[in-house]
XYZ file of N, CA and C in Angstrom:
726
model
N -30.208 7.445 9.227
C -29.085 7.847 8.372
C -29.131 9.364 8.154
N -28.017 10.026 8.380
C -27.964 11.480 8.217
C -27.988 11.847 6.737
N -28.407 13.074 6.393
C -28.412 13.502 4.990
C -27.026 13.421 4.334
N -25.986 13.749 5.083
C -24.627 13.698 4.518
C -24.232 12.255 4.216
N -24.583 11.335 5.114
C -24.268 9.925 4.880
C -25.046 9.389 3.685
N -26.320 9.789 3.572
C -27.114 9.378 2.408
C -26.487 9.907 1.122
N -26.041 11.163 1.144
C -25.400 11.759 -0.032
C -24.128 11.003 -0.388
N -23.385 10.568 0.623
C -22.156 9.812 0.372
C -22.463 8.479 -0.299
N -23.477 7.763 0.198
C -23.831 6.470 -0.399
C -24.392 6.653 -1.816
N -25.194 7.707 -2.028
C -25.735 7.978 -3.367
C -24.613 8.323 -4.337
N -23.666 9.142 -3.881
C -22.517 9.492 -4.725
C -21.672 8.263 -5.023
N -21.595 7.338 -4.070
C -20.831 6.106 -4.284
C -21.451 5.270 -5.405
N -22.775 5.167 -5.392
C -23.477 4.412 -6.445
C -23.215 5.055 -7.810
N -23.366 6.381 -7.872
C -23.159 7.095 -9.135
C -21.720 6.948 -9.611
N -20.763 7.031 -8.691
C -19.357 6.928 -9.055
C -19.032 5.552 -9.627
N -19.588 4.510 -9.033
C -19.348 3.148 -9.528
C -19.924 2.973 -10.931
N -21.107 3.551 -11.164
C -21.738 3.451 -12.481
C -20.943 4.218 -13.542
N -20.551 5.439 -13.226
C -19.784 6.258 -14.165
C -18.442 5.601 -14.481
N -17.767 5.094 -13.462
C -16.451 4.488 -13.656
C -16.524 3.215 -14.500
N -17.676 2.576 -14.551
C -17.830 1.389 -15.383
C -17.861 1.738 -16.866
N -18.074 3.012 -17.166
C -18.051 3.497 -18.546
C -16.720 4.166 -18.868
N -16.244 4.998 -17.953
C -15.017 5.767 -18.203
C -13.757 5.069 -17.703
N -13.923 4.040 -16.853
C -12.814 3.274 -16.256
C -12.046 4.055 -15.207
N -12.549 5.177 -14.778
C -11.946 5.930 -13.688
C -12.958 6.954 -13.179
N -12.578 7.650 -12.102
C -13.436 8.702 -11.574
C -13.997 8.404 -10.203
N -13.918 7.132 -9.783
C -14.488 6.760 -8.491
C -13.893 7.584 -7.347
N -12.578 7.548 -7.239
C -11.926 8.244 -6.128
C -12.123 9.751 -6.213
N -12.000 10.297 -7.415
C -12.091 11.743 -7.575
C -13.475 12.258 -7.242
N -14.500 11.502 -7.601
C -15.866 11.908 -7.295
C -16.206 11.718 -5.819
N -15.633 10.683 -5.203
C -16.030 10.319 -3.853
C -15.219 10.968 -2.737
N -13.929 11.162 -2.945
C -13.095 11.683 -1.862
C -13.612 13.027 -1.332
N -14.012 13.981 -2.206
C -14.544 15.245 -1.667
C -15.807 15.043 -0.827
N -16.669 14.100 -1.230
C -17.893 13.836 -0.472
C -17.555 13.132 0.843
N -16.661 12.144 0.762
C -16.266 11.407 1.964
C -15.594 12.324 2.982
N -14.905 13.336 2.490
C -14.208 14.252 3.398
C -15.173 15.145 4.185
N -16.463 15.095 3.821
C -17.469 15.826 4.589
C -17.828 15.099 5.887
N -17.599 13.784 5.900
C -17.929 13.003 7.094
C -16.681 12.456 7.790
N -15.544 12.495 7.093
C -14.285 12.013 7.652
C -13.193 13.031 7.348
N -12.076 12.944 8.055
C -10.960 13.802 7.655
C -10.376 13.255 6.354
N -9.601 14.067 5.648
C -9.172 13.734 4.290
C -8.401 12.430 4.233
N -7.505 12.194 5.170
C -6.708 10.969 5.151
C -7.603 9.740 5.302
N -8.580 9.814 6.225
C -9.523 8.710 6.405
C -10.359 8.512 5.139
N -10.751 9.620 4.507
C -11.556 9.547 3.285
C -10.798 8.835 2.166
N -9.525 9.163 1.995
C -8.706 8.544 0.941
C -8.625 7.031 1.144
N -8.413 6.611 2.381
C -8.270 5.179 2.664
C -9.600 4.450 2.496
N -10.694 5.030 2.999
C -12.001 4.387 2.861
C -12.387 4.248 1.393
N -12.170 5.287 0.624
C -12.515 5.242 -0.796
C -11.645 4.227 -1.526
N -10.441 3.980 -1.031
C -9.583 2.955 -1.631
C -10.260 1.585 -1.561
N -10.916 1.295 -0.436
C -11.649 0.031 -0.303
C -12.792 -0.036 -1.313
N -13.571 1.048 -1.402
C -14.685 1.078 -2.354
C -14.178 0.941 -3.785
N -13.080 1.612 -4.076
C -12.459 1.565 -5.403
C -12.097 0.128 -5.761
N -11.544 -0.593 -4.793
C -11.169 -1.987 -5.032
C -12.386 -2.841 -5.376
N -13.438 -2.756 -4.586
C -14.611 -3.588 -4.822
C -15.295 -3.236 -6.146
N -15.349 -1.960 -6.487
C -15.943 -1.550 -7.761
C -15.184 -2.167 -8.928
N -13.863 -2.085 -8.871
C -13.045 -2.649 -9.946
C -13.123 -4.169 -9.985
N -13.204 -4.786 -8.810
C -13.296 -6.244 -8.766
C -14.590 -6.725 -9.426
N -15.707 -6.073 -9.141
C -16.974 -6.447 -9.763
C -16.943 -6.184 -11.269
N -16.317 -5.072 -11.664
C -16.198 -4.752 -13.087
C -15.355 -5.807 -13.802
N -14.300 -6.230 -13.148
C -13.411 -7.240 -13.727
C -14.127 -8.572 -13.878
N -14.971 -8.924 -12.935
C -15.735 -10.168 -13.016
C -16.654 -10.178 -14.237
N -17.154 -9.003 -14.619
C -18.070 -8.910 -15.760
C -17.347 -8.901 -17.102
N -16.122 -8.363 -17.127
C -15.456 -8.108 -18.407
C -14.088 -8.790 -18.543
N -13.793 -9.774 -17.705
C -12.440 -10.326 -17.659
C -11.985 -10.919 -18.991
N -12.919 -11.385 -19.822
C -12.538 -11.977 -21.111
C -11.928 -10.951 -22.059
N -12.137 -9.669 -21.789
C -11.658 -8.617 -22.690
C -10.293 -8.039 -22.284
N -9.675 -8.559 -21.248
C -8.409 -7.997 -20.767
C -7.305 -8.146 -21.822
N -6.574 -7.070 -22.042
C -5.362 -7.111 -22.870
C -4.204 -7.438 -21.915
N -3.773 -8.686 -21.902
C -2.792 -9.134 -20.911
C -1.427 -8.473 -21.088
N -1.042 -8.235 -22.332
C 0.245 -7.583 -22.588
C 0.277 -6.184 -21.969
N -0.778 -5.422 -22.228
C -0.870 -4.075 -21.674
C -0.969 -4.115 -20.157
N -1.766 -5.036 -19.656
C -1.964 -5.135 -18.204
C -0.648 -5.409 -17.481
N 0.190 -6.263 -18.048
C 1.467 -6.597 -17.413
C 2.460 -5.440 -17.496
N 2.614 -4.886 -18.702
C 3.587 -3.806 -18.880
C 3.210 -2.573 -18.071
N 1.939 -2.295 -17.988
C 1.468 -1.136 -17.231
C 1.340 -1.471 -15.747
N 0.833 -2.676 -15.484
C 0.491 -3.032 -14.118
C 1.668 -3.252 -13.189
N 2.749 -3.874 -13.677
C 3.889 -4.164 -12.800
C 4.513 -2.886 -12.229
N 4.891 -1.911 -13.072
C 5.428 -0.666 -12.492
C 4.387 0.089 -11.666
N 3.099 -0.042 -12.043
C 2.050 0.627 -11.266
C 1.996 0.073 -9.850
N 2.115 -1.232 -9.713
C 2.083 -1.859 -8.385
C 3.297 -1.436 -7.560
N 4.471 -1.474 -8.180
C 5.707 -1.107 -7.468
C 5.623 0.325 -6.951
N 5.193 1.245 -7.816
C 5.168 2.651 -7.422
C 3.953 2.991 -6.560
N 2.893 2.169 -6.628
C 1.783 2.346 -5.690
C 2.254 2.024 -4.277
N 3.090 0.989 -4.157
C 3.652 0.633 -2.850
C 4.525 1.775 -2.322
N 5.359 2.325 -3.206
C 6.232 3.436 -2.801
C 5.388 4.644 -2.401
N 4.385 4.957 -3.206
C 3.529 6.099 -2.901
C 2.768 5.928 -1.603
N 2.247 4.711 -1.358
C 1.514 4.451 -0.118
C 2.444 4.545 1.090
N 3.686 4.102 0.919
C 4.669 4.176 2.002
C 5.003 5.634 2.332
N 5.012 6.482 1.289
C 5.311 7.900 1.482
C 4.093 8.708 1.927
N 2.921 8.063 1.882
C 1.644 8.739 2.102
C 1.635 9.619 3.350
N 2.169 9.107 4.446
C 2.123 9.868 5.689
C 3.315 10.773 5.915
N 4.225 10.851 4.938
C 5.473 11.580 5.177
C 5.807 12.636 4.133
N 4.845 12.993 3.298
C 5.151 13.953 2.235
C 3.957 14.868 1.998
N 4.224 16.110 1.656
C 3.174 17.072 1.321
C 2.743 16.846 -0.128
N 1.458 16.572 -0.323
C 0.985 16.173 -1.651
C 0.372 17.314 -2.462
N 0.246 18.513 -1.889
C -0.425 19.611 -2.584
C 0.185 19.962 -3.925
N 1.494 20.154 -3.954
C 2.165 20.533 -5.199
C 2.029 19.439 -6.249
N 2.147 18.176 -5.814
C 2.006 17.061 -6.752
C 0.616 17.042 -7.375
N -0.394 17.303 -6.568
C -1.772 17.318 -7.065
C -1.942 18.368 -8.160
N -1.367 19.539 -7.946
C -1.474 20.610 -8.938
C -0.778 20.241 -10.238
N 0.387 19.631 -10.134
C 1.138 19.232 -11.337
C 0.343 18.211 -12.128
N -0.176 17.192 -11.442
C -0.973 16.174 -12.116
C -2.217 16.786 -12.764
N -2.861 17.711 -12.063
C -4.094 18.315 -12.567
C -3.844 19.105 -13.854
N -2.801 19.920 -13.863
C -2.471 20.710 -15.057
C -2.124 19.796 -16.226
N -1.366 18.749 -15.945
C -0.965 17.786 -16.961
C -2.186 17.115 -17.591
N -3.131 16.702 -16.740
C -4.335 16.012 -17.204
C -5.208 16.933 -18.061
N -5.394 18.168 -17.608
C -6.228 19.113 -18.359
C -5.616 19.390 -19.728
N -4.318 19.628 -19.767
C -3.636 19.922 -21.031
C -3.797 18.762 -22.009
N -3.624 17.547 -21.526
C -3.772 16.377 -22.389
C -5.194 16.257 -22.928
N -6.184 16.415 -22.050
C -7.577 16.246 -22.447
C -8.009 17.295 -23.461
N -7.650 18.559 -23.220
C -8.016 19.630 -24.144
C -7.367 19.402 -25.505
N -6.090 19.057 -25.497
C -5.388 18.804 -26.763
C -6.021 17.636 -27.516
N -6.415 16.587 -26.788
C -7.022 15.413 -27.422
C -8.402 15.718 -27.992
N -9.131 16.646 -27.371
C -10.426 17.042 -27.916
C -10.258 17.882 -29.178
N -9.236 18.742 -29.170
C -8.954 19.573 -30.349
C -8.425 18.712 -31.490
N -7.583 17.744 -31.137
C -6.986 16.824 -32.112
C -7.499 15.413 -31.836
N -8.700 15.071 -32.289
C -9.310 13.782 -31.935
C -8.534 12.554 -32.403
N -7.644 12.731 -33.377
C -6.854 11.595 -33.866
C -5.548 11.421 -33.098
N -5.297 12.293 -32.118
C -4.036 12.223 -31.375
C -3.987 10.963 -30.514
N -2.839 10.306 -30.532
C -2.583 9.155 -29.678
C -1.173 9.265 -29.124
N -1.002 8.845 -27.889
C 0.349 8.737 -27.355
C 1.084 7.646 -28.122
N 2.415 7.697 -28.186
C 3.172 6.665 -28.915
C 2.783 5.263 -28.446
N 2.479 4.400 -29.386
C 2.059 3.034 -29.069
C 3.308 2.175 -28.851
N 3.853 2.250 -27.647
C 5.089 1.534 -27.359
C 5.092 1.019 -25.935
N 5.972 0.050 -25.680
C 6.091 -0.492 -24.334
C 6.570 0.581 -23.360
N 7.420 1.463 -23.824
C 7.935 2.530 -22.957
C 6.811 3.439 -22.482
N 5.861 3.726 -23.356
C 4.724 4.563 -22.985
C 3.905 3.908 -21.884
N 3.674 2.592 -22.009
C 2.887 1.874 -21.010
C 3.606 1.841 -19.662
N 4.911 1.608 -19.686
C 5.676 1.571 -18.437
C 5.651 2.942 -17.760
N 5.821 4.001 -18.556
C 5.779 5.365 -18.005
C 4.428 5.641 -17.365
N 3.357 5.241 -18.038
C 2.021 5.420 -17.486
C 1.838 4.664 -16.185
N 2.385 3.456 -16.122
C 2.291 2.663 -14.903
C 2.992 3.317 -13.728
N 4.178 3.865 -13.982
C 4.940 4.548 -12.930
C 4.160 5.742 -12.397
N 3.655 6.585 -13.306
C 2.955 7.806 -12.898
C 1.648 7.501 -12.172
N 0.881 6.559 -12.697
C -0.414 6.270 -12.065
C -0.240 5.537 -10.744
N 0.755 4.656 -10.646
C 1.005 3.958 -9.400
C 1.399 4.916 -8.289
N 2.305 5.828 -8.614
C 2.738 6.818 -7.627
C 1.571 7.699 -7.194
N 0.763 8.102 -8.169
C -0.408 8.926 -7.878
C -1.413 8.168 -7.015
N -1.558 6.864 -7.263
C -2.495 6.050 -6.478
C -2.094 6.007 -5.013
N -0.822 5.725 -4.765
C -0.364 5.601 -3.391
C -0.346 6.908 -2.634
N 0.059 7.988 -3.313
C 0.205 9.286 -2.658
C -1.103 10.060 -2.551
N -1.872 10.053 -3.642
C -3.040 10.932 -3.732
C -4.367 10.187 -3.753
N -4.308 8.865 -3.967
C -5.544 8.105 -4.102
C -6.222 8.337 -5.439
N -5.523 8.956 -6.387
C -6.106 9.311 -7.682
C -5.220 8.796 -8.807
N -5.411 7.555 -9.197
C -4.588 6.984 -10.263
C -5.343 6.874 -11.571
N -6.679 6.821 -11.484
C -7.484 6.519 -12.661
C -7.327 7.504 -13.794
N -7.223 8.790 -13.467
C -7.124 9.800 -14.516
C -5.848 9.617 -15.319
N -4.725 9.390 -14.633
C -3.456 9.171 -15.323
C -3.516 7.887 -16.144
N -4.031 6.821 -15.547
C -4.116 5.540 -16.249
C -4.975 5.652 -17.502
N -6.129 6.286 -17.375
C -7.027 6.408 -18.518
C -6.441 7.291 -19.603
N -5.677 8.294 -19.210
C -5.031 9.163 -20.185
C -4.137 8.351 -21.106
N -3.434 7.373 -20.547
C -2.558 6.533 -21.356
C -3.338 5.472 -22.131
N -4.269 4.787 -21.466
C -4.970 3.678 -22.115
C -5.942 4.135 -23.187
N -6.573 5.314 -22.999
C -7.554 5.774 -23.982
C -6.874 6.157 -25.286
N -5.543 6.349 -25.244
C -4.801 6.692 -26.457
C -4.446 5.470 -27.292
N -4.729 4.280 -26.781
C -4.470 3.073 -27.554
C -5.649 2.792 -28.487
N -5.511 1.756 -29.283
C -6.564 1.421 -30.238
C -7.458 0.287 -29.732
N -7.387 -0.019 -28.450
C -8.200 -1.101 -27.907
C -9.683 -0.738 -27.892
N -10.526 -1.752 -27.919
C -11.973 -1.539 -27.888
C -12.405 -0.999 -26.535
N -13.647 -0.505 -26.472
C -14.137 0.070 -25.206
C -14.165 -0.973 -24.100
N -14.571 -2.208 -24.434
C -14.611 -3.258 -23.419
C -13.215 -3.627 -22.942
N -12.267 -3.701 -23.882
C -10.892 -4.029 -23.522
C -10.282 -2.916 -22.683
N -10.587 -1.678 -23.036
C -10.095 -0.527 -22.269
C -10.563 -0.592 -20.825
N -11.862 -0.801 -20.610
C -12.419 -0.832 -19.256
C -11.915 -2.054 -18.492
N -11.885 -3.227 -19.154
C -11.451 -4.458 -18.480
C -9.983 -4.393 -18.089
N -9.137 -3.897 -18.987
C -7.704 -3.810 -18.700
C -7.434 -2.816 -17.583
N -8.123 -1.681 -17.614
C -7.980 -0.690 -16.549
C -8.409 -1.278 -15.206
N -9.487 -2.060 -15.212
C -9.969 -2.676 -13.971
C -8.969 -3.688 -13.433
N -8.381 -4.481 -14.322
C -7.396 -5.482 -13.896
C -6.192 -4.822 -13.239
N -5.708 -3.747 -13.840
C -4.574 -3.013 -13.271
C -4.963 -2.409 -11.927
N -6.158 -1.835 -11.873
C -6.622 -1.166 -10.656
C -6.738 -2.120 -9.479
N -7.236 -3.321 -9.735
C -7.419 -4.296 -8.653
C -6.089 -4.607 -7.975
N -5.060 -4.842 -8.790
C -3.755 -5.183 -8.221
C -3.160 -3.985 -7.475
N -3.292 -2.797 -8.063
C -2.785 -1.590 -7.415
C -3.527 -1.337 -6.101
N -4.842 -1.531 -6.118
C -5.635 -1.303 -4.905
C -5.241 -2.271 -3.793
N -5.030 -3.534 -4.144
C -4.598 -4.518 -3.144
C -3.278 -4.078 -2.510
N -2.378 -3.565 -3.343
C -1.064 -3.135 -2.854
C -1.189 -1.985 -1.863
N -1.907 -0.936 -2.262
C -1.961 0.234 -1.386
C -2.830 -0.002 -0.152
N -3.906 -0.787 -0.293
C -4.748 -1.087 0.862
C -3.968 -1.906 1.889
N -3.114 -2.807 1.399
C -2.292 -3.599 2.309
C -1.386 -2.705 3.142
N -0.807 -1.691 2.493
C 0.082 -0.776 3.212
C -0.721 0.099 4.165
N -1.848 0.633 3.687
C -2.691 1.457 4.552
C -3.116 0.677 5.800
N -3.520 -0.594 5.578
C -3.991 -1.417 6.691
C -2.857 -1.719 7.665
N -1.697 -2.066 7.136
C -0.542 -2.356 7.990
C -0.165 -1.144 8.834
N -0.344 0.046 8.271
C -0.025 1.281 8.993
C -1.199 1.812 9.805
N -2.321 1.056 9.787
C -3.527 1.412 10.546
C -4.013 2.824 10.210
N -4.082 3.088 8.901
C -4.498 4.417 8.453
C -6.003 4.640 8.623
N -6.804 3.542 8.600
C -8.252 3.681 8.767
C -8.630 3.379 10.215
N -9.292 4.322 10.855
C -9.688 4.154 12.251
C -10.717 3.030 12.397
N -10.659 2.326 13.522
C -11.531 1.184 13.739
C -13.010 1.510 13.639
N -13.400 2.709 14.073
C -14.833 3.058 14.065
C -15.379 3.289 12.664
N -14.504 3.352 11.667
C -14.964 3.587 10.292
C -15.039 2.316 9.450
N -14.626 1.185 10.011
C -14.636 -0.055 9.239
C -16.055 -0.508 8.898
N -17.041 -0.125 9.700
C -18.417 -0.548 9.430
C -18.919 -0.031 8.091
N -18.323 1.051 7.590
C -18.759 1.631 6.321
C -18.413 0.738 5.122
N -17.458 -0.147 5.300
C -17.000 -0.967 4.173
C -18.097 -1.901 3.673
N -18.863 -2.509 4.599
C -19.891 -3.485 4.198
C -20.969 -2.878 3.300
N -21.611 -1.765 3.676
C -22.599 -1.189 2.749
C -21.967 -0.717 1.440
N -20.715 -0.304 1.488
C -20.050 0.145 0.263
C -19.819 -1.011 -0.710
N -19.663 -2.224 -0.192
C -19.524 -3.389 -1.077
C -20.803 -3.580 -1.889
N -21.955 -3.519 -1.210
C -23.240 -3.683 -1.892
C -23.473 -2.570 -2.904
N -23.123 -1.354 -2.535
C -23.309 -0.215 -3.432
C -22.380 -0.334 -4.641
N -21.155 -0.792 -4.421
C -20.212 -0.985 -5.527
C -20.765 -1.993 -6.533
N -21.372 -3.064 -6.037
C -21.949 -4.075 -6.927
C -23.089 -3.481 -7.752
N -24.007 -2.775 -7.084
C -25.152 -2.201 -7.797
C -24.750 -1.171 -8.834
N -23.875 -0.262 -8.461
C -23.442 0.766 -9.400
C -22.689 0.194 -10.580
N -21.850 -0.802 -10.323
C -21.086 -1.437 -11.400
C -21.998 -2.203 -12.348
N -22.999 -2.860 -11.799
C -23.950 -3.598 -12.629
C -24.642 -2.660 -13.615
N -25.111 -1.523 -13.124
C -25.784 -0.543 -13.986
C -24.817 0.008 -15.031
N -23.617 0.357 -14.604
C -22.653 0.957 -15.520
C -22.214 0.030 -16.635
N -21.994 -1.245 -16.338
C -21.564 -2.181 -17.381
C -22.673 -2.431 -18.397
N -23.924 -2.314 -17.977
C -25.034 -2.451 -18.937
C -25.070 -1.246 -19.878
N -24.791 -0.076 -19.339
C -24.734 1.134 -20.173
C -23.600 1.028 -21.177
N -22.452 0.507 -20.743
C -21.274 0.392 -21.609
C -21.571 -0.393 -22.878
N -22.403 -1.408 -22.769
C -22.715 -2.254 -23.920
C -23.508 -1.515 -24.995
N -24.132 -0.410 -24.630
C -25.053 0.269 -25.554
C -24.573 1.633 -26.044
N -23.302 1.953 -25.808
C -22.763 3.212 -26.294
C -21.534 2.951 -27.146
N -21.178 3.915 -27.978
C -20.063 3.735 -28.907
C -18.717 4.021 -28.244
N -17.657 3.546 -28.896
C -16.303 3.821 -28.409
C -16.030 5.326 -28.423
N -16.540 6.017 -29.440
C -16.342 7.463 -29.529
C -16.963 8.172 -28.322
N -18.146 7.724 -27.922
C -18.804 8.317 -26.766
C -17.999 8.072 -25.497
N -17.459 6.856 -25.362
C -16.634 6.537 -24.197
C -15.410 7.439 -24.165
N -14.737 7.596 -25.309
C -13.521 8.408 -25.354
C -13.823 9.874 -25.017
N -14.898 10.405 -25.585
C -15.279 11.787 -25.288
C -15.604 11.940 -23.803
N -16.315 10.965 -23.242
C -16.675 11.024 -21.822
C -15.429 11.026 -20.946
N -14.445 10.205 -21.323
C -13.194 10.136 -20.566
C -12.479 11.480 -20.587
N -12.333 12.065 -21.765
C -11.613 13.335 -21.898
C -12.341 14.462 -21.177
N -13.667 14.486 -21.277
C -14.457 15.505 -20.595
C -14.309 15.368 -19.077
N -14.353 14.137 -18.588
C -14.212 13.911 -17.151
C -12.805 14.253 -16.675
N -11.803 14.025 -17.516
C -10.433 14.403 -17.165
C -10.332 15.909 -16.903
N -10.980 16.690 -17.746
C -10.960 18.148 -17.572
C -11.648 18.541 -16.261
N -12.812 17.958 -16.007
C -13.541 18.268 -14.770
C -12.704 17.904 -13.543
N -12.091 16.732 -13.584
C -11.284 16.278 -12.455
C -10.069 17.179 -12.247
N -9.439 17.564 -13.347
C -8.286 18.459 -13.241
C -8.658 19.793 -12.610
N -9.762 20.373 -13.059
C -10.219 21.654 -12.516
C -10.601 21.501 -11.044
N -11.305 20.424 -10.735
C -11.719 20.174 -9.353
C -10.509 20.049 -8.434
N -9.480 19.350 -8.903
C -8.263 19.168 -8.097
C -7.560 20.489 -7.853
N -7.465 21.320 -8.885
C -6.805 22.621 -8.749
C -7.563 23.502 -7.749
N -8.893 23.551 -7.887
C -9.696 24.378 -6.984
C -9.562 23.916 -5.542
N -9.527 22.579 -5.357
C -9.417 22.028 -4.004
C -8.077 22.398 -3.359
N -7.015 22.391 -4.171
C -5.687 22.688 -3.627
C -5.472 24.190 -3.386
N -6.223 25.040 -4.101
C -6.043 26.481 -3.968
C -6.920 27.101 -2.886
N -7.777 26.293 -2.260
C -8.657 26.808 -1.207
C -7.850 27.247 0.018
């Protein structure tokens, strides 16, 4: 195993563990590493598979905590727009969109840290809007978690409900976009072998992360989410300006 491949698998384990606490970050942490061994388009599609398995294992552990009302209102538009985004994946320049999303995420996170009591309006319209934005981002950029968490972390749900509901939405969105990627043969045949070890790594990282989640406070989870949003936003901007 080459050092770069080892680094990719190690980063995959860490990403699965972190995402089990913050409910996002897998794709953002992994795509830059995966792009060291694959071209960017291949990296986005491969990480989509890993993202699916990580969320599926997380959902198996926490399914009793799902907020079904939120999952439906957020998840349905997310699935529809993930399909649209995945369909547009090969036909649109995503650089400008990435910058817009990054600035939006950073502004929200900084404001929420300054104003810790701030919450987005607790309404069905807010959830639907979040679903549209995160679904489109998932299909086009492979980065839906930051947008989704920005909306869900503003609710009053418990940490377990937050992570479980985010995982439930993610699984359906991932199935949608992976189906389109596969139908369009976006992942080259020689890279399919990577999926099997990534399944095992997703299980291990998720197992560790869900154990950590049980022993930390909701406040710690919220702070971790907002801090990671800022890092992801900055990372996205730097990547697009290179």
